[in-house]
Short mmCIF file of C-alpha atoms and ligand atoms in Angstrom, two decimals:
data_model
loop_
_atom_site.label_atom_id
_atom_site.label_comp_id
_atom_site.label_asym_id
_atom_site.label_seq_id
_atom_site.Cartn_x
_atom_site.Cartn_y
_atom_site.Cartn_z
CA UNK G 1 -0.75 -12.50 14.17
CA UNK G 2 -2.48 -10.65 11.31
CA UNK G 3 -0.16 -8.09 9.79
CA UNK G 4 -1.78 -5.25 7.82
CA UNK G 5 -0.57 -5.41 4.21
CA UNK G 6 1.54 -2.44 3.20
CA UNK G 7 2.06 -1.09 -0.31
CA UNK G 8 4.72 1.57 -0.77
CA UNK G 9 5.21 3.54 -3.98
CA UNK G 10 8.79 4.66 -4.49
CA UNK G 11 8.75 7.45 -7.05
CA UNK G 12 12.56 7.60 -7.07
CA UNK G 13 13.86 10.79 -8.79
CA UNK G 14 10.68 11.20 -10.86
CA UNK G 15 7.76 13.65 -10.65
CA UNK G 16 8.40 17.28 -9.68
CA UNK G 17 6.31 19.06 -7.05
CA UNK G 18 3.73 20.30 -9.57
CA UNK G 19 3.21 16.87 -11.12
CA UNK G 20 3.19 15.33 -7.62
CA UNK G 21 -0.06 17.11 -6.80
CA UNK G 22 -1.86 15.64 -9.81
CA UNK G 23 -0.41 12.15 -9.26
CA UNK G 24 -1.52 12.11 -5.61
CA UNK G 25 -4.97 13.45 -6.54
CA UNK G 26 -5.35 10.86 -9.27
CA UNK G 27 -4.24 8.08 -6.94
CA UNK G 28 -6.65 9.21 -4.20
CA UNK G 29 -9.58 9.29 -6.66
CA UNK G 30 -8.66 5.93 -8.16
CA UNK G 31 -8.41 4.31 -4.74
CA UNK G 32 -11.75 5.84 -3.73
CA UNK G 33 -13.42 4.54 -6.91
CA UNK G 34 -12.00 1.10 -6.14
CA UNK G 35 -13.50 1.34 -2.62
CA UNK G 36 -10.09 1.06 -1.06
CA UNK G 37 -10.23 0.44 2.69
CA UNK G 38 -7.23 2.12 4.37
CA UNK G 39 -7.71 -0.06 7.45
CA UNK G 40 -7.31 -3.20 5.34
CA UNK G 41 -4.31 -2.15 3.25
CA UNK G 42 -1.93 0.64 4.20
CA UNK G 43 -0.69 2.78 1.30
CA UNK G 44 2.36 5.05 1.36
CA UNK G 45 3.94 7.08 -1.44
CA UNK G 46 7.55 8.25 -1.40
CA UNK G 47 7.96 11.40 -3.50
CA UNK G 48 11.28 13.24 -3.89
CA UNK G 49 12.15 15.60 -1.01
CA UNK G 50 11.21 18.67 -3.05
CA UNK G 51 7.61 17.42 -3.42
CA UNK G 52 6.94 16.72 0.23
CA UNK G 53 5.56 20.11 1.23
CA UNK G 54 3.12 20.10 -1.71
CA UNK G 55 2.03 16.55 -0.93
CA UNK G 56 1.57 17.43 2.74
CA UNK G 57 -0.60 20.43 1.87
CA UNK G 58 -2.76 18.33 -0.43
CA UNK G 59 -3.12 15.33 1.90
CA UNK G 60 -3.93 17.50 4.92
CA UNK G 61 -6.09 20.01 3.03
CA UNK G 62 -8.21 17.36 1.30
CA UNK G 63 -8.02 14.93 4.24
CA UNK G 64 -6.78 12.15 1.95
CA UNK G 65 -6.40 8.68 3.44
CA UNK G 66 -2.88 8.43 2.14
CA UNK G 67 0.44 8.39 3.94
CA UNK G 68 3.65 9.68 2.44
CA UNK G 69 7.28 9.27 3.22
CA UNK G 70 10.80 10.00 2.07
CA UNK G 71 13.35 8.02 0.10
CA UNK G 72 16.31 8.73 2.36
CA UNK G 73 17.28 10.48 5.59
CA UNK G 74 20.48 11.69 7.19
CA UNK G 75 21.90 9.73 10.11
CA UNK G 76 22.89 13.06 11.72
CA UNK G 77 20.94 15.70 13.62
CA UNK G 78 20.44 19.15 12.01
CA UNK G 79 23.79 20.90 11.47
CA UNK G 80 26.76 21.02 9.13
CA UNK G 81 25.79 18.32 6.62
CA UNK G 82 25.42 20.11 3.29
CA UNK G 83 22.79 18.53 1.08
CA UNK G 84 21.48 16.12 3.73
CA UNK G 85 17.99 16.10 5.23
CA UNK G 86 17.50 15.55 8.96
CA UNK G 87 14.82 13.17 10.23
CA UNK G 88 13.34 15.94 12.37
CA UNK G 89 12.62 17.98 9.21
CA UNK G 90 10.73 15.03 7.74
CA UNK G 91 8.65 14.64 10.90
CA UNK G 92 7.64 18.30 10.59
CA UNK G 93 6.41 17.54 7.07
CA UNK G 94 4.16 14.73 8.28
CA UNK G 95 6.38 11.98 6.89
CA UNK G 96 5.52 8.56 8.35
CA UNK G 97 7.96 6.24 6.54
CA UNK G 98 11.45 6.45 5.06
CA UNK G 99 13.40 3.95 3.00
CA UNK G 100 16.95 3.38 4.18
CA UNK G 101 19.54 1.35 2.31
CA UNK G 102 17.74 1.22 -1.03
CA UNK G 103 20.07 -0.58 -3.45
CA UNK G 104 20.33 2.58 -5.58
CA UNK G 105 21.72 4.42 -2.52
CA UNK G 106 24.00 1.54 -1.66
CA UNK G 107 25.27 1.57 -5.28
CA UNK G 108 25.46 5.27 -6.15
CA UNK G 109 26.26 6.67 -2.70
CA UNK G 110 28.37 3.86 -1.26
CA UNK G 111 26.02 3.30 1.67
CA UNK G 112 26.96 0.32 3.81
CA UNK G 113 25.05 -1.54 6.50
CA UNK G 114 26.54 0.55 9.31
CA UNK G 115 25.28 3.78 7.72
CA UNK G 116 21.92 2.20 6.93
CA UNK G 117 21.63 1.12 10.58
CA UNK G 118 22.45 4.66 11.75
CA UNK G 119 19.80 6.09 9.41
CA UNK G 120 17.22 3.62 10.73
CA UNK G 121 18.05 4.72 14.28
CA UNK G 122 17.71 8.41 13.30
CA UNK G 123 14.32 7.70 11.69
CA UNK G 124 12.99 5.85 14.72
CA UNK G 125 14.21 8.61 17.05
CA UNK G 126 12.15 11.08 15.00
CA UNK G 127 9.03 8.89 15.11
CA UNK G 128 9.35 7.71 11.50
CA UNK G 129 9.03 4.06 10.44
CA UNK G 130 12.20 2.89 8.69
CA UNK G 131 11.76 0.70 5.62
CA UNK G 132 15.07 -1.13 5.63
CA UNK G 133 15.97 -2.34 2.13
CA UNK G 134 18.08 -5.43 1.54
CA UNK G 135 18.70 -7.65 -1.48
CA UNK G 136 21.34 -9.55 -3.36
CA UNK G 137 22.97 -8.73 -6.71
CA UNK G 138 22.69 -11.18 -9.62
CA UNK G 139 26.10 -12.81 -9.14
CA UNK G 140 25.27 -13.63 -5.53
CA UNK G 141 21.93 -15.16 -6.56
CA UNK G 142 23.68 -17.18 -9.30
CA UNK G 143 26.16 -18.47 -6.73
CA UNK G 144 23.25 -19.57 -4.51
CA UNK G 145 24.37 -17.33 -1.65
CA UNK G 146 21.34 -15.00 -1.67
CA UNK G 147 19.93 -16.00 1.72
CA UNK G 148 23.22 -15.62 3.58
CA UNK G 149 23.90 -12.31 1.78
CA UNK G 150 20.50 -10.87 2.69
CA UNK G 151 20.68 -12.08 6.29
CA UNK G 152 24.06 -10.41 6.72
CA UNK G 153 22.48 -7.17 5.49
CA UNK G 154 19.55 -7.66 7.86
CA UNK G 155 21.90 -8.20 10.81
CA UNK G 156 23.96 -5.13 9.95
CA UNK G 157 21.12 -2.81 8.98
CA UNK G 158 18.88 -3.54 11.99
CA UNK G 159 21.80 -3.59 14.43
CA UNK G 160 20.90 -0.32 16.16
CA UNK G 161 17.23 -1.10 16.83
CA UNK G 162 15.77 -2.78 19.91
CA UNK G 163 13.10 -5.48 19.81
CA UNK G 164 10.12 -3.11 19.98
CA UNK G 165 11.61 -0.93 17.26
CA UNK G 166 12.20 -3.88 14.96
CA UNK G 167 8.62 -5.05 15.54
CA UNK G 168 7.37 -1.68 14.29
CA UNK G 169 9.84 -1.46 11.40
CA UNK G 170 9.52 -2.70 7.83
CA UNK G 171 12.08 -4.78 5.95
CA UNK G 172 11.92 -4.73 2.16
CA UNK G 173 13.52 -7.62 0.29
CA UNK G 174 14.50 -6.21 -3.09
CA UNK G 175 16.78 -8.41 -5.18
CA UNK G 176 18.98 -5.99 -7.11
CA UNK G 177 18.54 -7.96 -10.35
CA UNK G 178 14.76 -7.41 -10.15
CA UNK G 179 14.76 -3.65 -9.56
CA UNK G 180 13.74 -1.69 -12.63
CA UNK G 181 14.53 -4.64 -14.90
CA UNK G 182 11.06 -6.06 -15.51
CA UNK G 183 12.38 -9.35 -14.10
CA UNK G 184 10.22 -10.07 -11.09
CA UNK G 185 11.17 -12.78 -8.59
CA UNK G 186 8.93 -15.81 -8.51
CA UNK G 187 6.55 -15.97 -5.55
CA UNK G 188 8.58 -18.96 -4.27
CA UNK G 189 11.87 -17.02 -4.48
CA UNK G 190 10.31 -14.04 -2.69
CA UNK G 191 8.83 -16.31 -0.02
CA UNK G 192 12.14 -18.12 0.56
CA UNK G 193 14.01 -14.93 1.40
CA UNK G 194 11.17 -13.12 3.22
CA UNK G 195 10.68 -16.20 5.43
CA UNK G 196 14.41 -16.33 6.14
CA UNK G 197 14.35 -12.64 7.14
CA UNK G 198 11.45 -13.23 9.52
CA UNK G 199 13.17 -16.28 10.97
CA UNK G 200 16.35 -14.28 11.59
CA UNK G 201 14.37 -11.53 13.33
CA UNK G 202 12.84 -14.28 15.50
CA UNK G 203 16.25 -15.69 16.39
CA UNK G 204 17.51 -12.27 17.46
CA UNK G 205 14.40 -10.71 19.02
CA UNK G 206 11.93 -13.53 19.64
CA UNK G 207 8.81 -14.89 18.00
CA UNK G 208 6.49 -12.00 18.87
CA UNK G 209 8.77 -9.54 17.07
CA UNK G 210 9.11 -11.88 14.08
CA UNK G 211 5.32 -12.12 13.93
CA UNK G 212 4.91 -8.35 14.02
CA UNK G 213 7.60 -7.09 11.64
CA UNK G 214 6.37 -6.49 8.12
CA UNK G 215 8.47 -7.89 5.31
CA UNK G 216 7.81 -6.60 1.80
CA UNK G 217 8.95 -7.76 -1.60
CA UNK G 218 10.18 -5.22 -4.16
CA UNK G 219 11.45 -5.56 -7.72
CA UNK G 220 9.41 -5.00 -10.90
CA UNK G 221 6.07 -5.61 -9.14
CA UNK G 222 3.10 -5.01 -11.47
CA UNK G 223 -0.62 -5.55 -11.01
CA UNK G 224 -0.24 -8.83 -12.92
CA UNK G 225 2.32 -10.23 -10.45
CA UNK G 226 1.22 -8.59 -7.19
CA UNK G 227 -1.45 -11.03 -6.04
CA UNK G 228 0.66 -14.19 -6.31
CA UNK G 229 3.61 -12.51 -4.55
CA UNK G 230 1.45 -11.24 -1.72
CA UNK G 231 -0.34 -14.56 -1.34
CA UNK G 232 2.90 -15.89 0.13
CA UNK G 233 2.70 -16.23 3.92
CA UNK G 234 5.78 -14.13 4.67
CA UNK G 235 5.25 -11.42 2.04
CA UNK G 236 3.30 -8.63 3.73
CA UNK G 237 3.14 -6.25 0.81
CA UNK G 238 5.24 -4.61 -1.87
CA UNK G 239 7.72 -1.82 -2.42
CA UNK G 240 6.85 -0.63 -5.92
CA UNK G 241 9.04 1.57 -8.09
CA UNK G 242 8.14 2.17 -11.74
CA UNK G 243 4.55 0.96 -11.46
CA UNK G 244 3.83 3.48 -8.70
CA UNK G 245 4.07 6.33 -11.23
CA UNK G 246 0.85 5.18 -12.86
CA UNK G 247 -2.11 5.78 -10.54
CA UNK G 248 -4.33 3.08 -12.08
CA UNK G 249 -1.58 0.46 -12.06
CA UNK G 250 -0.53 1.31 -8.51
CA UNK G 251 -4.15 1.25 -7.30
CA UNK G 252 -4.55 -2.19 -8.90
CA UNK G 253 -1.51 -3.41 -6.92
CA UNK G 254 -3.11 -2.02 -3.77
CA UNK G 255 -6.28 -3.91 -4.67
CA UNK G 256 -4.30 -7.13 -5.06
CA UNK G 257 -3.07 -6.79 -1.47
CA UNK G 258 -6.57 -6.91 -0.02
CA UNK G 259 -6.68 -9.80 2.45
C1 PEP E 301 12.21 0.15 -6.15
O1 PEP E 301 12.54 1.24 -6.58
O2 PEP E 301 12.33 -0.09 -4.94
C2 PEP E 301 11.68 -0.85 -7.07
C3 PEP E 301 11.33 -2.01 -6.60
O3 PEP E 301 11.57 -0.48 -8.40
P1 PEP E 301 10.80 -1.27 -9.57
O4 PEP E 301 9.45 -1.64 -9.01
O5 PEP E 301 10.71 -0.30 -10.68
O6 PEP E 301 11.59 -2.48 -9.88
#
């Protein structure tokens, strides 16, 4: 089955709502100049929550071929959860994707697989595609236990989703040691773990679901490394952090994903 490559730009806690408008405009122009075909490669940006309304206004007003999402979502419905953002609010803002279980949330907010799974369920219930992030820390990689570590996260984080929902979801393999460090995984390392993730999805939900689910690599992806990573058979795209803040660099990564 041909899976449409997906490139997601995670802005993290960078770019306020004023700067977001110029970054999205610049990205849209750059992609247009590069004759980007949105049917061939899907592109999503993940601005901070406070930018989403501005990004929505721009994307809808200028009819930009660009999707946008959020970096986190509450597992709870609207109510007494101070500081949290309900999935239904994101749907109203035109959000299509949301990362759940990013390693920075697992680290700084103590998020575990059970919470990540509940967030994925809340996203799906609101019609939003969850991008479920998994990945091993350096000591686990050094001990050679990276595949088992990641598969345990996959089992726990996808636990609440049925087969159809997993088929439509995205899993992002992001080794913690590669995020924001400049140390990108080799294409072979990325392929090993992405293939293992797909195989596990197949064991749990069957081959058709394994064929459909998109598995991304994330961790210090740049335009210089993107093509060889995405040439791997089980790497369907990239979750890009730092490099997504530069429109030209991000557009070049999108170009490298062209089948
Ligand atoms: C990320 O934030 O998910 C990420 C992969 O960051 P970077 O590309 O900067 O390593």
